[in-house]
mmCIF file of C-alpha atoms in Angstrom:
data_model
loop_
_atom_site.group_PDB
_atom_site.id
_atom_site.type_symbol
_atom_site.label_atom_id
_atom_site.label_comp_id
_atom_site.label_asym_id
_atom_site.label_seq_id
_atom_site.Cartn_x
_atom_site.Cartn_y
_atom_site.Cartn_z
ATOM 1 C CA SER A 4 34.961 236.533 148.071
ATOM 2 C CA ASN A 5 38.579 237.642 147.976
ATOM 3 C CA GLU A 6 39.752 241.327 149.180
ATOM 4 C CA LYS A 7 43.068 242.211 147.607
ATOM 5 C CA GLY A 8 45.972 241.425 149.990
ATOM 6 C CA ARG A 9 43.475 240.410 152.952
ATOM 7 C CA GLY A 10 42.428 237.012 152.623
ATOM 8 C CA TYR A 11 38.934 235.444 152.570
ATOM 9 C CA THR A 12 36.235 237.912 153.687
ATOM 10 C CA SER A 13 33.418 235.264 154.535
ATOM 11 C CA THR A 14 33.030 231.478 155.348
ATOM 12 C CA CYS A 15 30.018 228.942 155.829
ATOM 13 C CA CYS A 16 29.027 227.590 159.466
ATOM 14 C CA VAL A 17 26.326 224.965 159.841
ATOM 15 C CA ILE A 18 24.523 224.787 162.963
ATOM 16 C CA LYS A 19 24.311 220.862 163.411
ATOM 17 C CA PRO A 20 20.595 219.273 164.198
ATOM 18 C CA HIS A 21 21.093 218.172 167.732
ATOM 19 C CA ALA A 22 21.430 222.574 168.532
ATOM 20 C CA ILE A 23 18.572 223.020 166.628
ATOM 21 C CA LYS A 24 16.481 220.377 168.394
ATOM 22 C CA ALA A 25 18.170 221.664 171.759
ATOM 23 C CA ARG A 26 17.101 225.198 170.897
ATOM 24 C CA GLN A 27 20.446 226.436 170.975
ATOM 25 C CA VAL A 28 20.256 228.653 167.623
ATOM 26 C CA GLY A 29 19.676 231.883 169.324
ATOM 27 C CA SER A 30 22.334 231.237 171.925
ATOM 28 C CA ILE A 31 24.421 230.596 168.875
ATOM 29 C CA LEU A 32 23.907 233.480 166.854
ATOM 30 C CA SER A 33 24.181 235.908 169.456
ATOM 31 C CA ALA A 34 27.732 234.086 170.219
ATOM 32 C CA ILE A 35 28.635 234.491 166.760
ATOM 33 C CA SER A 36 27.462 238.613 166.893
ATOM 34 C CA SER A 37 29.421 238.850 170.005
ATOM 35 C CA ALA A 38 32.477 237.775 168.919
ATOM 36 C CA GLY A 39 32.376 240.245 166.087
ATOM 37 C CA TYR A 40 30.982 238.251 162.990
ATOM 38 C CA GLY A 41 28.054 238.871 161.192
ATOM 39 C CA ILE A 42 25.785 236.679 159.123
ATOM 40 C CA ASN A 43 25.140 237.638 155.450
ATOM 41 C CA SER A 44 22.777 235.262 154.500
ATOM 42 C CA MET A 45 21.058 231.934 156.469
ATOM 43 C CA ALA A 46 19.032 229.226 155.405
ATOM 44 C CA LEU A 47 17.278 226.175 157.050
ATOM 45 C CA PHE A 48 17.261 223.113 155.427
ATOM 46 C CA ASN A 49 16.704 219.573 155.726
ATOM 47 C CA LEU A 50 19.226 217.068 155.187
ATOM 48 C CA ASP A 51 18.210 213.379 154.505
ATOM 49 C CA ILE A 52 21.117 210.617 155.231
ATOM 50 C CA PHE A 53 22.078 210.581 151.406
ATOM 51 C CA CYS A 54 22.270 214.179 151.207
ATOM 52 C CA ALA A 55 24.590 214.255 154.325
ATOM 53 C CA LYS A 56 26.669 211.392 153.404
ATOM 54 C CA GLU A 57 27.336 213.434 150.151
ATOM 55 C CA PHE A 58 27.708 216.552 152.323
ATOM 56 C CA LEU A 59 30.097 214.954 154.676
ATOM 57 C CA GLU A 60 31.984 212.912 151.743
ATOM 58 C CA VAL A 61 35.786 214.574 152.257
ATOM 59 C CA TYR A 62 35.411 212.414 155.428
ATOM 60 C CA LYS A 63 34.400 209.368 153.821
ATOM 61 C CA GLY A 64 36.772 206.498 154.988
ATOM 62 C CA GLY A 65 37.229 208.261 158.912
ATOM 63 C CA LYS A 66 36.418 206.716 162.181
ATOM 64 C CA ASN A 67 33.120 208.146 162.778
ATOM 65 C CA PHE A 68 31.762 208.832 159.160
ATOM 66 C CA HIS A 69 28.762 206.769 159.358
ATOM 67 C CA LEU A 70 27.695 208.390 162.607
ATOM 68 C CA MET A 71 28.496 211.913 161.599
ATOM 69 C CA ALA A 72 26.371 211.153 158.460
ATOM 70 C CA GLU A 73 23.548 210.085 160.762
ATOM 71 C CA GLU A 74 23.568 212.870 163.227
ATOM 72 C CA MET A 75 24.166 215.559 160.320
ATOM 73 C CA SER A 76 20.379 214.228 159.200
ATOM 74 C CA GLY A 77 17.926 216.200 159.872
ATOM 75 C CA PRO A 78 17.225 220.281 160.220
ATOM 76 C CA ALA A 79 20.272 222.482 159.564
ATOM 77 C CA ILE A 80 21.324 225.827 159.458
ATOM 78 C CA ALA A 81 23.430 227.024 156.860
ATOM 79 C CA MET A 82 25.041 230.392 157.451
ATOM 80 C CA GLU A 83 27.403 233.178 155.342
ATOM 81 C CA ILE A 84 29.656 234.780 158.236
ATOM 82 C CA CYS A 85 31.422 237.742 157.390
ATOM 83 C CA ARG A 86 33.916 239.661 159.687
ATOM 84 C CA SER A 87 31.660 242.286 161.244
ATOM 85 C CA SER A 88 28.384 242.694 162.833
ATOM 86 C CA ASP A 89 27.241 245.331 160.385
ATOM 87 C CA GLY A 90 27.701 243.107 157.360
ATOM 88 C CA SER A 91 30.994 244.952 156.127
ATOM 89 C CA ASN A 92 34.183 243.720 155.495
ATOM 90 C CA ARG A 93 35.259 246.149 158.142
ATOM 91 C CA ALA A 94 36.564 244.067 161.007
ATOM 92 C CA VAL A 95 35.297 244.341 164.443
ATOM 93 C CA ASP A 96 38.267 242.702 166.255
ATOM 94 C CA PRO A 97 41.590 244.255 164.991
ATOM 95 C CA ASN A 98 43.075 241.123 165.308
ATOM 96 C CA VAL A 99 40.822 239.421 162.480
ATOM 97 C CA GLU A 100 41.865 242.074 159.853
ATOM 98 C CA ASP A 101 44.792 240.714 158.332
ATOM 99 C CA MET A 102 43.509 236.994 158.908
ATOM 100 C CA ASP A 103 41.437 235.028 156.345
ATOM 101 C CA VAL A 104 37.843 235.271 158.108
ATOM 102 C CA VAL A 105 37.687 230.928 157.540
ATOM 103 C CA SER A 106 40.809 230.401 159.708
ATOM 104 C CA ALA A 107 39.857 233.280 162.324
ATOM 105 C CA PHE A 108 36.249 231.879 162.768
ATOM 106 C CA ARG A 109 37.242 228.302 163.012
ATOM 107 C CA LYS A 110 40.019 229.158 165.713
ATOM 108 C CA ASP A 111 38.361 232.257 167.303
ATOM 109 C CA VAL A 112 34.439 231.257 167.060
ATOM 110 C CA ALA A 113 33.932 227.510 166.577
ATOM 111 C CA GLY A 114 36.840 226.390 168.395
ATOM 112 C CA PRO A 115 38.225 222.899 167.836
ATOM 113 C CA TRP A 116 36.072 219.757 166.571
ATOM 114 C CA ASP A 117 37.024 217.775 169.685
ATOM 115 C CA VAL A 118 34.677 219.052 172.123
ATOM 116 C CA ARG A 119 36.827 217.774 175.233
ATOM 117 C CA VAL A 120 39.796 220.307 173.698
ATOM 118 C CA ALA A 121 37.496 222.984 173.153
ATOM 119 C CA LYS A 122 35.924 223.151 177.011
ATOM 120 C CA GLU A 123 39.865 222.933 177.914
ATOM 121 C CA LEU A 124 41.499 225.511 176.158
ATOM 122 C CA TYR A 125 38.361 227.488 174.113
ATOM 123 C CA PRO A 126 35.708 227.372 176.815
ATOM 124 C CA ASP A 127 34.310 230.555 175.327
ATOM 125 C CA SER A 128 33.806 228.711 171.841
ATOM 126 C CA LEU A 129 30.752 227.553 170.202
ATOM 127 C CA ARG A 130 31.665 223.809 170.727
ATOM 128 C CA ALA A 131 32.497 223.879 174.151
ATOM 129 C CA ARG A 132 29.280 225.691 174.906
ATOM 130 C CA PHE A 133 26.972 223.839 172.590
ATOM 131 C CA GLY A 134 29.038 220.645 171.893
ATOM 132 C CA ILE A 135 28.157 217.518 173.407
ATOM 133 C CA ASP A 136 30.796 215.042 171.801
ATOM 134 C CA ASN A 137 32.962 214.898 168.691
ATOM 135 C CA VAL A 138 30.255 214.077 166.446
ATOM 136 C CA LYS A 139 27.403 216.136 168.250
ATOM 137 C CA ASN A 140 29.712 219.464 168.406
ATOM 138 C CA ALA A 141 26.956 222.092 167.228
ATOM 139 C CA VAL A 142 28.712 223.422 163.985
ATOM 140 C CA HIS A 143 30.385 222.255 161.187
ATOM 141 C CA CYS A 144 32.871 225.315 159.554
ATOM 142 C CA THR A 145 34.398 224.888 156.438
ATOM 143 C CA ASP A 146 38.189 224.754 155.688
ATOM 144 C CA LEU A 147 38.080 225.713 152.709
ATOM 145 C CA PRO A 148 38.403 229.276 151.039
#
């Protein structure tokens, strides 16, 4: 959804199978909430390799596409993330107020997709804390409104 003059107020984030198997879901949800974001909806689903390839099609031709699809196969949790923990579009963090939640969540909560960079520059980000490498980097976040 788009608030007049404010940008997008929700985004999509998927907890990857490796993080679910490592029992990190509770810690990831807690980190999202602690960062001042809420979850409007959440669903657990299971991707087979064909669905994973379709889901990641925008990365087709990329260096790690097949490995990414293999690692995305299995249980995953999709979430609609909103600006504040009470489910409203009111920002808990005043710095988020005038920024699209898509960009703000990717930058401030998920962190860079490169886990080494995340650990160095954004040590509190989800990818720094729960990522293993650039394929098993804990979460997939949309960069599209």
